[in-house]
PDB file of C-alpha atoms in Angstrom:
ATOM      1  CA  MET A   1      -4.978 -28.969  27.301  1.00 50.00           C
ATOM      2  CA  THR A   2      -7.055 -31.517  28.615  1.00 52.00           C
ATOM      3  CA  VAL A   3     -10.905 -31.848  29.741  1.00 48.00           C
ATOM      4  CA  THR A   4      -9.440 -31.949  33.248  1.00 51.00           C
ATOM      5  CA  ASP A   5      -7.193 -28.796  32.926  1.00 51.00           C
ATOM      6  CA  ILE A   6     -10.278 -26.897  32.428  1.00 45.00           C
ATOM      7  CA  GLY A   7     -11.703 -27.656  35.518  1.00 49.00           C
ATOM      8  CA  ALA A   8     -15.164 -26.771  37.150  1.00 51.00           C
ATOM      9  CA  ASN A   9     -14.980 -23.057  35.918  1.00 55.00           C
ATOM     10  CA  ALA A  10     -14.676 -23.778  32.320  1.00 57.00           C
ATOM     11  CA  GLY A  11     -17.973 -22.234  31.723  1.00 64.00           C
ATOM     12  CA  ALA A  12     -17.136 -19.104  33.242  1.00 72.00           C
ATOM     13  CA  ASP A  13     -14.533 -18.170  30.619  1.00 90.00           C
ATOM     14  CA  THR A  14     -15.899 -19.790  27.899  1.00 92.00           C
ATOM     15  CA  GLY A  15     -19.725 -19.747  27.986  1.00 93.00           C
ATOM     16  CA  ALA A  16     -19.589 -23.580  27.502  1.00 93.00           C
ATOM     17  CA  ARG A  17     -21.661 -25.988  29.473  1.00 93.00           C
ATOM     18  CA  THR A  18     -19.571 -28.677  29.705  1.00 94.00           C
ATOM     19  CA  ASP A  19     -15.768 -29.180  30.255  1.00 94.00           C
ATOM     20  CA  GLU A  20     -15.231 -30.935  26.684  1.00 95.00           C
ATOM     21  CA  ALA A  21     -17.190 -28.006  24.894  1.00 96.00           C
ATOM     22  CA  ALA A  22     -14.925 -25.502  27.046  1.00 95.00           C
ATOM     23  CA  CYS A  23     -11.739 -27.378  26.067  1.00 95.00           C
ATOM     24  CA  VAL A  24     -12.525 -27.057  22.286  1.00 97.00           C
ATOM     25  CA  ILE A  25     -13.427 -23.332  22.707  1.00 97.00           C
ATOM     26  CA  THR A  26     -10.125 -22.601  24.556  1.00 96.00           C
ATOM     27  CA  GLY A  27      -8.110 -24.151  21.586  1.00 96.00           C
ATOM     28  CA  ALA A  28      -9.960 -22.424  19.178  1.00 97.00           C
ATOM     29  CA  ARG A  29      -9.424 -19.216  20.555  1.00 97.00           C
ATOM     30  CA  GLU A  30      -5.807 -19.871  20.836  1.00 97.00           C
ATOM     31  CA  ARG A  31      -5.712 -20.610  17.251  1.00 98.00           C
ATOM     32  CA  ILE A  32      -7.578 -17.250  16.914  1.00 98.00           C
ATOM     33  CA  ASP A  33      -5.361 -15.427  18.713  1.00 98.00           C
ATOM     34  CA  THR A  34      -2.362 -16.827  16.746  1.00 98.00           C
ATOM     35  CA  LEU A  35      -4.206 -15.924  13.573  1.00 98.00           C
ATOM     36  CA  ASP A  36      -4.892 -12.246  14.828  1.00 98.00           C
ATOM     37  CA  ASP A  37      -1.421 -11.819  15.343  1.00 98.00           C
ATOM     38  CA  ARG A  38      -0.558 -13.046  11.805  1.00 98.00           C
ATOM     39  CA  ILE A  39      -2.980 -10.756  10.348  1.00 98.00           C
ATOM     40  CA  ILE A  40      -1.907  -7.712  12.537  1.00 98.00           C
ATOM     41  CA  GLY A  41       1.628  -8.292  11.250  1.00 98.00           C
ATOM     42  CA  LEU A  42       0.479  -8.503   7.639  1.00 98.00           C
ATOM     43  CA  ILE A  43      -1.321  -5.080   8.029  1.00 98.00           C
ATOM     44  CA  GLN A  44       1.793  -3.464   9.202  1.00 97.00           C
ATOM     45  CA  GLU A  45       3.645  -4.968   6.581  1.00 97.00           C
ATOM     46  CA  ARG A  46       1.075  -3.767   3.883  1.00 97.00           C
ATOM     47  CA  MET A  47       1.124  -0.402   5.589  1.00 96.00           C
ATOM     48  CA  ALA A  48       4.866  -0.307   5.212  1.00 95.00           C
ATOM     49  CA  VAL A  49       4.304  -1.212   1.223  1.00 95.00           C
ATOM     50  CA  SER A  50       2.014   1.305   0.731  1.00 95.00           C
ATOM     51  CA  ALA A  51       4.015   3.952   2.102  1.00 93.00           C
ATOM     52  CA  VAL A  52       6.848   2.950  -0.223  1.00 94.00           C
ATOM     53  CA  ILE A  53       4.333   3.320  -3.144  1.00 94.00           C
ATOM     54  CA  GLN A  54       2.746   6.573  -2.041  1.00 94.00           C
ATOM     55  CA  GLN A  55       6.347   8.079  -1.358  1.00 93.00           C
ATOM     56  CA  ALA A  56       7.438   7.340  -5.175  1.00 95.00           C
ATOM     57  CA  ARG A  57       4.075   8.427  -6.285  1.00 94.00           C
ATOM     58  CA  VAL A  58       4.674  11.740  -4.689  1.00 93.00           C
ATOM     59  CA  SER A  59       8.157  12.326  -5.232  1.00 95.00           C
ATOM     60  CA  SER A  60       7.472  11.756  -9.082  1.00 97.00           C
ATOM     61  CA  GLY A  61       4.855  14.629  -9.097  1.00 96.00           C
ATOM     62  CA  GLY A  62       1.642  12.511  -8.571  1.00 95.00           C
ATOM     63  CA  ARG A  63      -1.008  12.108  -6.300  1.00 93.00           C
ATOM     64  CA  ARG A  64      -0.775  10.302  -2.914  1.00 89.00           C
ATOM     65  CA  VAL A  65      -3.752   8.193  -3.772  1.00 92.00           C
ATOM     66  CA  ASN A  66      -4.537   6.309  -6.881  1.00 95.00           C
ATOM     67  CA  LEU A  67      -8.432   6.112  -6.535  1.00 95.00           C
ATOM     68  CA  SER A  68      -9.059   3.575  -9.325  1.00 97.00           C
ATOM     69  CA  ARG A  69      -6.585   1.288  -7.739  1.00 97.00           C
ATOM     70  CA  GLU A  70      -8.659   1.355  -4.417  1.00 96.00           C
ATOM     71  CA  MET A  71     -11.406   0.528  -6.277  1.00 98.00           C
ATOM     72  CA  GLU A  72      -9.762  -2.540  -7.391  1.00 98.00           C
ATOM     73  CA  VAL A  73      -9.000  -3.272  -4.163  1.00 98.00           C
ATOM     74  CA  LEU A  74     -12.420  -2.636  -2.771  1.00 98.00           C
ATOM     75  CA  GLY A  75     -13.754  -5.155  -5.597  1.00 98.00           C
ATOM     76  CA  HIS A  76     -11.312  -7.678  -4.675  1.00 98.00           C
ATOM     77  CA  PHE A  77     -12.201  -7.760  -1.023  1.00 98.00           C
ATOM     78  CA  ARG A  78     -16.165  -7.553  -1.872  1.00 98.00           C
ATOM     79  CA  ASP A  79     -15.772 -10.478  -4.438  1.00 98.00           C
ATOM     80  CA  ALA A  80     -13.862 -12.540  -1.735  1.00 98.00           C
ATOM     81  CA  LEU A  81     -15.995 -11.668   1.363  1.00 98.00           C
ATOM     82  CA  GLY A  82     -19.316 -10.188   0.251  1.00 98.00           C
ATOM     83  CA  LYS A  83     -20.380  -6.800   1.173  1.00 97.00           C
ATOM     84  CA  PRO A  84     -18.590  -6.878   4.708  1.00 98.00           C
ATOM     85  CA  GLY A  85     -15.524  -7.548   2.625  1.00 98.00           C
ATOM     86  CA  THR A  86     -15.983  -3.934   1.319  1.00 98.00           C
ATOM     87  CA  ALA A  87     -16.135  -2.413   4.956  1.00 98.00           C
ATOM     88  CA  LEU A  88     -12.878  -4.457   5.605  1.00 98.00           C
ATOM     89  CA  ALA A  89     -11.071  -3.153   2.587  1.00 98.00           C
ATOM     90  CA  MET A  90     -11.876   0.634   3.586  1.00 96.00           C
ATOM     91  CA  THR A  91     -10.715   0.193   6.870  1.00 96.00           C
ATOM     92  CA  LEU A  92      -7.634  -1.461   5.357  1.00 97.00           C
ATOM     93  CA  LEU A  93      -7.209   1.334   2.978  1.00 96.00           C
ATOM     94  CA  GLU A  94      -7.815   4.140   5.444  1.00 95.00           C
ATOM     95  CA  LEU A  95      -4.977   2.593   7.816  1.00 96.00           C
ATOM     96  CA  CYS A  96      -2.674   2.423   4.784  1.00 95.00           C
ATOM     97  CA  ARG A  97      -3.073   5.719   3.483  1.00 90.00           C
ATOM     98  CA  GLY A  98      -4.550   7.740   6.153  1.00 68.00           C
ATOM     99  CA  ARG A  99      -7.767   9.754   5.711  1.00 59.00           C
ATOM    100  CA  ILE A 100      -8.074  12.034   2.352  1.00 55.00           C
TER     101      ILE A 100
END
């Protein structure tokens, strides 16, 4: 996309005040959308793997959830992303195991 392609309505969609900034924002947003699609795909894959683990654990007489493992996951995300990483990990764990 070029600055000319953005046109006079550049700021309306991006909040930018120049066509050049609008072009940068538009390109970056496209990259974010691509990354979001990849993240969603990875989460769906993680959910499927988690379901396999839970099924194996339950069919062997174990509990559906392993809380010590979940604490490891929470710590990993917290160490990598700070306090917001813990909230992200909690959401991810909830998606993968459902509510307890």
